[in-house]
């Protein structure tokens, strides 16, 4: 339970507060994750990011930047955000939650149902950190993630990217989320969550440049799902392969029709 709620007047002051309270403090934006199970925070100090001007979404030079405190609904409503990212944000089915949940908060929560991450991973997203540094999303996800995130940059916002979520119902538990993109040189990018230990690119599968049933089989053999109320291991392996193969076919069709 939070015992202190701090409202810094600047990014520098927010960083200073975190340095002061260290592991007892957490940055807070919308609060949809910090105040609800299973991601409820046990920290005693909340450092509010409201009012720090981190909600801007802009496009410049073929890149799209999404501020950390932009809400998921803002992402969906923005015409400059890639369609696959807007669609992924829409996988959070409740508009009330989307109006509260922030883009940065979804990244930090790193839930098994991290519906945004596959699309961001295949678009080679970069995480902007306080102090002027940045890191590629994959490295940041596997690192300490202590620094204040200012936003995310999509350096290849115009790539063809498709994404899909599989769940028993709109508000039900997510079985998996996957995304596929085709780079300018035709190289496949495949990312998935829910059927592996954490959201990640399937680099070994990407290198094989497979399609159709061969791709379906390769993905099914690569993922490592766990049986639970969402489904059996065999079901999850099967549906992961089918979804990725379908997403690649969709992406190829989109490019063909352009």
PDB file of C-alpha atoms in Angstrom:
ATOM      1  CA  UNK A   1       0.000   0.000   0.000  1.00  0.00           C
ATOM      2  CA  UNK A   2       1.276   3.448  -0.907  1.00  0.00           C
ATOM      3  CA  UNK A   3       2.216   5.586   2.090  1.00  0.00           C
ATOM      4  CA  UNK A   4       3.498   8.556   0.082  1.00  0.00           C
ATOM      5  CA  UNK A   5       2.326  10.046  -3.202  1.00  0.00           C
ATOM      6  CA  UNK A   6       4.861  12.402  -4.772  1.00  0.00           C
ATOM      7  CA  UNK A   7       4.121  14.780  -7.659  1.00  0.00           C
ATOM      8  CA  UNK A   8       7.408  15.917  -9.232  1.00  0.00           C
ATOM      9  CA  UNK A   9       7.377  19.090 -11.319  1.00  0.00           C
ATOM     10  CA  UNK A  10       9.878  17.782 -13.864  1.00  0.00           C
ATOM     11  CA  UNK A  11      11.446  14.607 -15.216  1.00  0.00           C
ATOM     12  CA  UNK A  12      14.663  15.459 -13.368  1.00  0.00           C
ATOM     13  CA  UNK A  13      12.780  15.725 -10.088  1.00  0.00           C
ATOM     14  CA  UNK A  14      11.026  12.405 -10.730  1.00  0.00           C
ATOM     15  CA  UNK A  15      14.418  10.749 -11.272  1.00  0.00           C
ATOM     16  CA  UNK A  16      15.721  12.424  -8.108  1.00  0.00           C
ATOM     17  CA  UNK A  17      12.820  11.030  -6.080  1.00  0.00           C
ATOM     18  CA  UNK A  18      13.478   7.516  -7.408  1.00  0.00           C
ATOM     19  CA  UNK A  19      17.149   7.846  -6.507  1.00  0.00           C
ATOM     20  CA  UNK A  20      16.169   8.975  -3.027  1.00  0.00           C
ATOM     21  CA  UNK A  21      13.651   6.227  -2.248  1.00  0.00           C
ATOM     22  CA  UNK A  22      15.240   3.519  -4.442  1.00  0.00           C
ATOM     23  CA  UNK A  23      13.391   0.163  -4.277  1.00  0.00           C
ATOM     24  CA  UNK A  24      10.686   1.578  -2.027  1.00  0.00           C
ATOM     25  CA  UNK A  25       9.399   3.756  -4.871  1.00  0.00           C
ATOM     26  CA  UNK A  26       7.670   3.141  -8.177  1.00  0.00           C
ATOM     27  CA  UNK A  27       6.763   5.479 -11.042  1.00  0.00           C
ATOM     28  CA  UNK A  28       3.003   5.799 -11.458  1.00  0.00           C
ATOM     29  CA  UNK A  29       1.003   6.987 -14.440  1.00  0.00           C
ATOM     30  CA  UNK A  30      -2.589   5.780 -14.869  1.00  0.00           C
ATOM     31  CA  UNK A  31      -2.402   3.334 -11.979  1.00  0.00           C
ATOM     32  CA  UNK A  32      -4.488   0.637 -13.670  1.00  0.00           C
ATOM     33  CA  UNK A  33      -1.776  -1.956 -13.054  1.00  0.00           C
ATOM     34  CA  UNK A  34      -0.334  -0.727  -9.748  1.00  0.00           C
ATOM     35  CA  UNK A  35      -3.724  -0.741  -8.051  1.00  0.00           C
ATOM     36  CA  UNK A  36      -5.122  -4.049  -9.279  1.00  0.00           C
ATOM     37  CA  UNK A  37      -4.282  -7.735  -8.977  1.00  0.00           C
ATOM     38  CA  UNK A  38      -2.201  -9.519 -10.131  1.00  0.00           C
ATOM     39  CA  UNK A  39       0.159  -6.564 -10.711  1.00  0.00           C
ATOM     40  CA  UNK A  40      -0.696  -4.612  -7.548  1.00  0.00           C
ATOM     41  CA  UNK A  41       2.394  -2.804  -6.274  1.00  0.00           C
ATOM     42  CA  UNK A  42       3.911  -3.523  -2.866  1.00  0.00           C
ATOM     43  CA  UNK A  43       5.973  -0.308  -2.926  1.00  0.00           C
ATOM     44  CA  UNK A  44       5.383   2.368  -0.285  1.00  0.00           C
ATOM     45  CA  UNK A  45       6.108   5.449  -2.442  1.00  0.00           C
ATOM     46  CA  UNK A  46       4.336   6.375  -5.677  1.00  0.00           C
ATOM     47  CA  UNK A  47       6.018   8.927  -7.957  1.00  0.00           C
ATOM     48  CA  UNK A  48       3.365  10.454 -10.191  1.00  0.00           C
ATOM     49  CA  UNK A  49       4.240  11.098 -13.841  1.00  0.00           C
ATOM     50  CA  UNK A  50       1.123  13.182 -14.420  1.00  0.00           C
ATOM     51  CA  UNK A  51       1.841  16.667 -15.657  1.00  0.00           C
ATOM     52  CA  UNK A  52       5.329  15.889 -16.982  1.00  0.00           C
ATOM     53  CA  UNK A  53       4.313  16.198 -20.635  1.00  0.00           C
ATOM     54  CA  UNK A  54       4.972  12.571 -21.522  1.00  0.00           C
ATOM     55  CA  UNK A  55       1.712  11.852 -23.345  1.00  0.00           C
ATOM     56  CA  UNK A  56       2.549  13.217 -26.801  1.00  0.00           C
ATOM     57  CA  UNK A  57       2.273  11.017 -29.896  1.00  0.00           C
ATOM     58  CA  UNK A  58       4.076  12.325 -32.973  1.00  0.00           C
ATOM     59  CA  UNK A  59       5.411  11.266 -36.359  1.00  0.00           C
ATOM     60  CA  UNK A  60       8.592  12.677 -37.828  1.00  0.00           C
ATOM     61  CA  UNK A  61      10.976  11.445 -40.507  1.00  0.00           C
ATOM     62  CA  UNK A  62       9.247   8.085 -40.884  1.00  0.00           C
ATOM     63  CA  UNK A  63       9.426   7.454 -37.143  1.00  0.00           C
ATOM     64  CA  UNK A  64       6.599   7.478 -34.625  1.00  0.00           C
ATOM     65  CA  UNK A  65       7.161   8.401 -30.980  1.00  0.00           C
ATOM     66  CA  UNK A  66       4.611   7.415 -28.338  1.00  0.00           C
ATOM     67  CA  UNK A  67       4.932   9.091 -24.945  1.00  0.00           C
ATOM     68  CA  UNK A  68       4.996   6.872 -21.871  1.00  0.00           C
ATOM     69  CA  UNK A  69       1.874   8.394 -20.311  1.00  0.00           C
ATOM     70  CA  UNK A  70      -0.223   8.345 -23.474  1.00  0.00           C
ATOM     71  CA  UNK A  71      -3.283   6.248 -22.706  1.00  0.00           C
ATOM     72  CA  UNK A  72      -4.106   3.167 -24.721  1.00  0.00           C
ATOM     73  CA  UNK A  73      -7.180   4.969 -26.044  1.00  0.00           C
ATOM     74  CA  UNK A  74      -4.998   7.840 -27.261  1.00  0.00           C
ATOM     75  CA  UNK A  75      -2.855   5.285 -29.081  1.00  0.00           C
ATOM     76  CA  UNK A  76      -5.917   3.765 -30.732  1.00  0.00           C
ATOM     77  CA  UNK A  77      -7.250   7.174 -31.761  1.00  0.00           C
ATOM     78  CA  UNK A  78      -3.968   8.463 -33.192  1.00  0.00           C
ATOM     79  CA  UNK A  79      -3.798   8.350 -37.018  1.00  0.00           C
ATOM     80  CA  UNK A  80       0.026   8.301 -36.993  1.00  0.00           C
ATOM     81  CA  UNK A  81       0.394   5.121 -34.931  1.00  0.00           C
ATOM     82  CA  UNK A  82       0.878   1.965 -37.063  1.00  0.00           C
ATOM     83  CA  UNK A  83      -2.360   0.034 -37.550  1.00  0.00           C
ATOM     84  CA  UNK A  84      -1.003  -3.120 -35.871  1.00  0.00           C
ATOM     85  CA  UNK A  85      -0.083  -1.202 -32.703  1.00  0.00           C
ATOM     86  CA  UNK A  86      -3.504   0.471 -32.607  1.00  0.00           C
ATOM     87  CA  UNK A  87      -5.119  -2.924 -33.032  1.00  0.00           C
ATOM     88  CA  UNK A  88      -2.962  -4.429 -30.276  1.00  0.00           C
ATOM     89  CA  UNK A  89      -3.932  -1.620 -27.901  1.00  0.00           C
ATOM     90  CA  UNK A  90      -7.545  -2.469 -28.699  1.00  0.00           C
ATOM     91  CA  UNK A  91      -7.012  -6.007 -27.411  1.00  0.00           C
ATOM     92  CA  UNK A  92      -7.541  -4.461 -23.975  1.00  0.00           C
ATOM     93  CA  UNK A  93     -11.293  -4.759 -24.403  1.00  0.00           C
ATOM     94  CA  UNK A  94     -12.572  -2.278 -21.786  1.00  0.00           C
ATOM     95  CA  UNK A  95     -12.635   1.335 -22.932  1.00  0.00           C
ATOM     96  CA  UNK A  96     -12.654   2.444 -19.287  1.00  0.00           C
ATOM     97  CA  UNK A  97      -9.382   0.600 -18.733  1.00  0.00           C
ATOM     98  CA  UNK A  98      -7.940   1.936 -22.003  1.00  0.00           C
ATOM     99  CA  UNK A  99      -8.705   5.488 -20.870  1.00  0.00           C
ATOM    100  CA  UNK A 100      -6.707   4.895 -17.676  1.00  0.00           C
ATOM    101  CA  UNK A 101      -3.965   2.460 -18.691  1.00  0.00           C
ATOM    102  CA  UNK A 102      -0.864   4.056 -20.192  1.00  0.00           C
ATOM    103  CA  UNK A 103       1.486   2.881 -22.886  1.00  0.00           C
ATOM    104  CA  UNK A 104       4.468   2.868 -20.522  1.00  0.00           C
ATOM    105  CA  UNK A 105       2.494   1.120 -17.814  1.00  0.00           C
ATOM    106  CA  UNK A 106       1.664  -1.749 -20.156  1.00  0.00           C
ATOM    107  CA  UNK A 107       5.369  -2.224 -20.865  1.00  0.00           C
ATOM    108  CA  UNK A 108       6.396  -2.164 -17.206  1.00  0.00           C
ATOM    109  CA  UNK A 109       3.677  -4.593 -16.092  1.00  0.00           C
ATOM    110  CA  UNK A 110       5.166  -7.275 -18.367  1.00  0.00           C
ATOM    111  CA  UNK A 111       2.198  -9.543 -17.831  1.00  0.00           C
ATOM    112  CA  UNK A 112       1.729 -12.886 -19.498  1.00  0.00           C
ATOM    113  CA  UNK A 113      -1.018 -11.070 -21.400  1.00  0.00           C
ATOM    114  CA  UNK A 114       1.316  -8.320 -22.665  1.00  0.00           C
ATOM    115  CA  UNK A 115      -0.729  -7.797 -25.803  1.00  0.00           C
ATOM    116  CA  UNK A 116       1.254  -4.805 -27.111  1.00  0.00           C
ATOM    117  CA  UNK A 117       4.723  -6.313 -26.944  1.00  0.00           C
ATOM    118  CA  UNK A 118       4.712  -8.682 -29.958  1.00  0.00           C
ATOM    119  CA  UNK A 119       3.785  -5.845 -32.348  1.00  0.00           C
ATOM    120  CA  UNK A 120       6.374  -3.523 -30.803  1.00  0.00           C
ATOM    121  CA  UNK A 121       9.067  -6.203 -30.971  1.00  0.00           C
ATOM    122  CA  UNK A 122       8.621  -6.905 -34.681  1.00  0.00           C
ATOM    123  CA  UNK A 123       8.664  -3.156 -35.371  1.00  0.00           C
ATOM    124  CA  UNK A 124      12.084  -2.931 -33.634  1.00  0.00           C
ATOM    125  CA  UNK A 125      10.801  -0.484 -31.029  1.00  0.00           C
ATOM    126  CA  UNK A 126      13.289   1.615 -29.066  1.00  0.00           C
ATOM    127  CA  UNK A 127      12.687   2.630 -25.450  1.00  0.00           C
ATOM    128  CA  UNK A 128      13.528   6.261 -24.614  1.00  0.00           C
ATOM    129  CA  UNK A 129      14.999   6.640 -21.135  1.00  0.00           C
ATOM    130  CA  UNK A 130      15.493   9.665 -18.885  1.00  0.00           C
ATOM    131  CA  UNK A 131      18.894  11.211 -19.404  1.00  0.00           C
ATOM    132  CA  UNK A 132      18.816  10.918 -23.180  1.00  0.00           C
ATOM    133  CA  UNK A 133      19.707   7.237 -23.509  1.00  0.00           C
ATOM    134  CA  UNK A 134      17.672   4.638 -25.359  1.00  0.00           C
ATOM    135  CA  UNK A 135      17.595   0.863 -25.642  1.00  0.00           C
ATOM    136  CA  UNK A 136      16.051  -1.605 -28.034  1.00  0.00           C
ATOM    137  CA  UNK A 137      12.888  -3.065 -26.547  1.00  0.00           C
ATOM    138  CA  UNK A 138      14.134  -6.673 -26.461  1.00  0.00           C
ATOM    139  CA  UNK A 139      17.221  -5.727 -24.433  1.00  0.00           C
ATOM    140  CA  UNK A 140      15.220  -3.489 -22.104  1.00  0.00           C
ATOM    141  CA  UNK A 141      12.727  -6.264 -21.358  1.00  0.00           C
ATOM    142  CA  UNK A 142      15.556  -8.538 -20.264  1.00  0.00           C
ATOM    143  CA  UNK A 143      17.346  -5.852 -18.229  1.00  0.00           C
ATOM    144  CA  UNK A 144      16.772  -4.243 -14.809  1.00  0.00           C
ATOM    145  CA  UNK A 145      14.172  -1.727 -16.113  1.00  0.00           C
ATOM    146  CA  UNK A 146      14.904   0.740 -13.295  1.00  0.00           C
ATOM    147  CA  UNK A 147      15.264   3.930 -15.348  1.00  0.00           C
ATOM    148  CA  UNK A 148      12.321   6.222 -16.039  1.00  0.00           C
ATOM    149  CA  UNK A 149      10.845   5.496 -19.467  1.00  0.00           C
ATOM    150  CA  UNK A 150       9.891   8.618 -21.386  1.00  0.00           C
ATOM    151  CA  UNK A 151       8.383   6.870 -24.393  1.00  0.00           C
ATOM    152  CA  UNK A 152       8.863   4.460 -27.259  1.00  0.00           C
ATOM    153  CA  UNK A 153      10.109   5.148 -30.771  1.00  0.00           C
ATOM    154  CA  UNK A 154       9.027   3.060 -33.742  1.00  0.00           C
ATOM    155  CA  UNK A 155      11.825   3.612 -36.297  1.00  0.00           C
ATOM    156  CA  UNK A 156      10.094   1.566 -39.009  1.00  0.00           C
ATOM    157  CA  UNK A 157       6.514   2.628 -38.555  1.00  0.00           C
ATOM    158  CA  UNK A 158       5.608   2.035 -42.208  1.00  0.00           C
ATOM    159  CA  UNK A 159       6.481  -1.665 -42.318  1.00  0.00           C
ATOM    160  CA  UNK A 160       3.715  -4.131 -43.006  1.00  0.00           C
ATOM    161  CA  UNK A 161       2.774  -5.609 -39.638  1.00  0.00           C
ATOM    162  CA  UNK A 162      -0.125  -7.804 -38.589  1.00  0.00           C
ATOM    163  CA  UNK A 163      -1.128  -8.954 -35.128  1.00  0.00           C
ATOM    164  CA  UNK A 164      -3.707 -11.185 -33.494  1.00  0.00           C
ATOM    165  CA  UNK A 165      -4.924 -12.155 -30.045  1.00  0.00           C
ATOM    166  CA  UNK A 166      -6.471 -15.524 -29.206  1.00  0.00           C
ATOM    167  CA  UNK A 167      -8.780 -15.701 -26.190  1.00  0.00           C
ATOM    168  CA  UNK A 168     -11.859 -17.626 -25.175  1.00  0.00           C
ATOM    169  CA  UNK A 169     -13.863 -14.388 -25.141  1.00  0.00           C
ATOM    170  CA  UNK A 170     -13.289 -10.632 -25.479  1.00  0.00           C
ATOM    171  CA  UNK A 171     -12.786 -10.248 -21.755  1.00  0.00           C
ATOM    172  CA  UNK A 172     -11.396 -13.722 -21.145  1.00  0.00           C
ATOM    173  CA  UNK A 173      -7.857 -14.823 -20.402  1.00  0.00           C
ATOM    174  CA  UNK A 174      -5.483 -14.489 -23.337  1.00  0.00           C
ATOM    175  CA  UNK A 175      -4.133 -17.724 -24.789  1.00  0.00           C
ATOM    176  CA  UNK A 176      -1.554 -15.919 -26.888  1.00  0.00           C
ATOM    177  CA  UNK A 177      -0.805 -12.774 -28.839  1.00  0.00           C
ATOM    178  CA  UNK A 178       1.422 -12.814 -31.919  1.00  0.00           C
ATOM    179  CA  UNK A 179       2.712 -10.373 -34.513  1.00  0.00           C
ATOM    180  CA  UNK A 180       4.465 -10.699 -37.856  1.00  0.00           C
ATOM    181  CA  UNK A 181       6.222  -8.010 -39.881  1.00  0.00           C
ATOM    182  CA  UNK A 182       8.079  -8.075 -43.161  1.00  0.00           C
ATOM    183  CA  UNK A 183      11.206  -5.929 -43.299  1.00  0.00           C
ATOM    184  CA  UNK A 184      12.141  -3.894 -46.365  1.00  0.00           C
ATOM    185  CA  UNK A 185      14.469  -6.703 -47.495  1.00  0.00           C
ATOM    186  CA  UNK A 186      11.693  -9.285 -47.134  1.00  0.00           C
ATOM    187  CA  UNK A 187      13.055 -10.769 -43.910  1.00  0.00           C
ATOM    188  CA  UNK A 188      10.380 -12.112 -41.598  1.00  0.00           C
ATOM    189  CA  UNK A 189       9.975 -10.877 -38.044  1.00  0.00           C
ATOM    190  CA  UNK A 190       7.903 -12.999 -35.692  1.00  0.00           C
ATOM    191  CA  UNK A 191       7.086 -12.320 -32.043  1.00  0.00           C
ATOM    192  CA  UNK A 192       4.763 -14.091 -29.657  1.00  0.00           C
ATOM    193  CA  UNK A 193       3.660 -14.100 -26.019  1.00  0.00           C
ATOM    194  CA  UNK A 194       1.624 -16.413 -23.831  1.00  0.00           C
ATOM    195  CA  UNK A 195       3.155 -19.673 -25.075  1.00  0.00           C
ATOM    196  CA  UNK A 196       6.762 -18.908 -24.149  1.00  0.00           C
ATOM    197  CA  UNK A 197       8.296 -17.785 -20.855  1.00  0.00           C
ATOM    198  CA  UNK A 198       8.227 -14.082 -21.829  1.00  0.00           C
ATOM    199  CA  UNK A 199       7.302 -12.059 -24.937  1.00  0.00           C
ATOM    200  CA  UNK A 200      10.082 -12.439 -27.529  1.00  0.00           C
ATOM    201  CA  UNK A 201      11.037 -12.709 -31.179  1.00  0.00           C
ATOM    202  CA  UNK A 202      11.350 -16.225 -32.620  1.00  0.00           C
ATOM    203  CA  UNK A 203      14.758 -15.586 -34.208  1.00  0.00           C
ATOM    204  CA  UNK A 204      15.487 -19.212 -35.090  1.00  0.00           C
ATOM    205  CA  UNK A 205      12.203 -19.503 -36.981  1.00  0.00           C
ATOM    206  CA  UNK A 206      12.654 -16.133 -38.709  1.00  0.00           C
ATOM    207  CA  UNK A 207      15.989 -17.200 -40.196  1.00  0.00           C
ATOM    208  CA  UNK A 208      14.401 -20.158 -41.991  1.00  0.00           C
ATOM    209  CA  UNK A 209      12.076 -17.929 -44.050  1.00  0.00           C
ATOM    210  CA  UNK A 210       9.299 -20.518 -44.027  1.00  0.00           C
ATOM    211  CA  UNK A 211       5.692 -20.194 -45.123  1.00  0.00           C
ATOM    212  CA  UNK A 212       2.463 -22.152 -44.824  1.00  0.00           C
ATOM    213  CA  UNK A 213       2.508 -25.544 -43.118  1.00  0.00           C
ATOM    214  CA  UNK A 214       6.293 -25.533 -42.768  1.00  0.00           C
ATOM    215  CA  UNK A 215       6.118 -22.278 -40.781  1.00  0.00           C
ATOM    216  CA  UNK A 216       3.213 -23.580 -38.736  1.00  0.00           C
ATOM    217  CA  UNK A 217       5.195 -26.675 -37.775  1.00  0.00           C
ATOM    218  CA  UNK A 218       8.354 -24.729 -36.953  1.00  0.00           C
ATOM    219  CA  UNK A 219       6.500 -22.345 -34.636  1.00  0.00           C
ATOM    220  CA  UNK A 220       4.626 -25.203 -32.943  1.00  0.00           C
ATOM    221  CA  UNK A 221       7.911 -26.976 -32.242  1.00  0.00           C
ATOM    222  CA  UNK A 222       9.610 -23.809 -30.954  1.00  0.00           C
ATOM    223  CA  UNK A 223       7.105 -22.530 -28.391  1.00  0.00           C
ATOM    224  CA  UNK A 224       7.023 -23.985 -24.885  1.00  0.00           C
ATOM    225  CA  UNK A 225       3.505 -23.573 -23.496  1.00  0.00           C
ATOM    226  CA  UNK A 226       2.217 -24.780 -20.148  1.00  0.00           C
ATOM    227  CA  UNK A 227      -1.149 -26.493 -19.757  1.00  0.00           C
ATOM    228  CA  UNK A 228      -3.649 -24.465 -17.748  1.00  0.00           C
ATOM    229  CA  UNK A 229      -7.290 -23.407 -17.897  1.00  0.00           C
ATOM    230  CA  UNK A 230      -6.560 -21.624 -21.189  1.00  0.00           C
ATOM    231  CA  UNK A 231      -5.813 -24.906 -22.936  1.00  0.00           C
ATOM    232  CA  UNK A 232      -3.602 -27.953 -23.235  1.00  0.00           C
ATOM    233  CA  UNK A 233       0.005 -27.929 -24.408  1.00  0.00           C
ATOM    234  CA  UNK A 234      -0.949 -29.523 -27.728  1.00  0.00           C
ATOM    235  CA  UNK A 235      -3.705 -26.977 -28.338  1.00  0.00           C
ATOM    236  CA  UNK A 236      -1.415 -24.045 -27.578  1.00  0.00           C
ATOM    237  CA  UNK A 237       1.336 -25.387 -29.845  1.00  0.00           C
ATOM    238  CA  UNK A 238      -1.162 -25.905 -32.649  1.00  0.00           C
ATOM    239  CA  UNK A 239      -2.866 -22.519 -32.378  1.00  0.00           C
ATOM    240  CA  UNK A 240       0.488 -20.690 -32.136  1.00  0.00           C
ATOM    241  CA  UNK A 241       1.620 -22.213 -35.418  1.00  0.00           C
ATOM    242  CA  UNK A 242      -1.666 -21.529 -37.176  1.00  0.00           C
ATOM    243  CA  UNK A 243      -1.840 -17.902 -36.031  1.00  0.00           C
ATOM    244  CA  UNK A 244       1.724 -17.048 -37.089  1.00  0.00           C
ATOM    245  CA  UNK A 245       1.316 -18.710 -40.494  1.00  0.00           C
ATOM    246  CA  UNK A 246      -1.953 -16.835 -41.048  1.00  0.00           C
ATOM    247  CA  UNK A 247      -0.409 -13.509 -40.010  1.00  0.00           C
ATOM    248  CA  UNK A 248       2.448 -13.944 -42.467  1.00  0.00           C
ATOM    249  CA  UNK A 249      -0.011 -14.788 -45.254  1.00  0.00           C
ATOM    250  CA  UNK A 250      -2.058 -11.689 -44.360  1.00  0.00           C
ATOM    251  CA  UNK A 251       1.053  -9.497 -44.464  1.00  0.00           C
ATOM    252  CA  UNK A 252       2.137 -10.898 -47.819  1.00  0.00           C
ATOM    253  CA  UNK A 253      -1.355 -10.274 -49.222  1.00  0.00           C
ATOM    254  CA  UNK A 254      -1.359  -6.667 -47.971  1.00  0.00           C
ATOM    255  CA  UNK A 255       1.973  -6.000 -49.664  1.00  0.00           C
ATOM    256  CA  UNK A 256       0.787  -7.666 -52.864  1.00  0.00           C
ATOM    257  CA  UNK A 257      -2.289  -5.467 -53.018  1.00  0.00           C
ATOM    258  CA  UNK A 258      -0.380  -2.207 -52.584  1.00  0.00           C
TER     259      UNK A 258
END
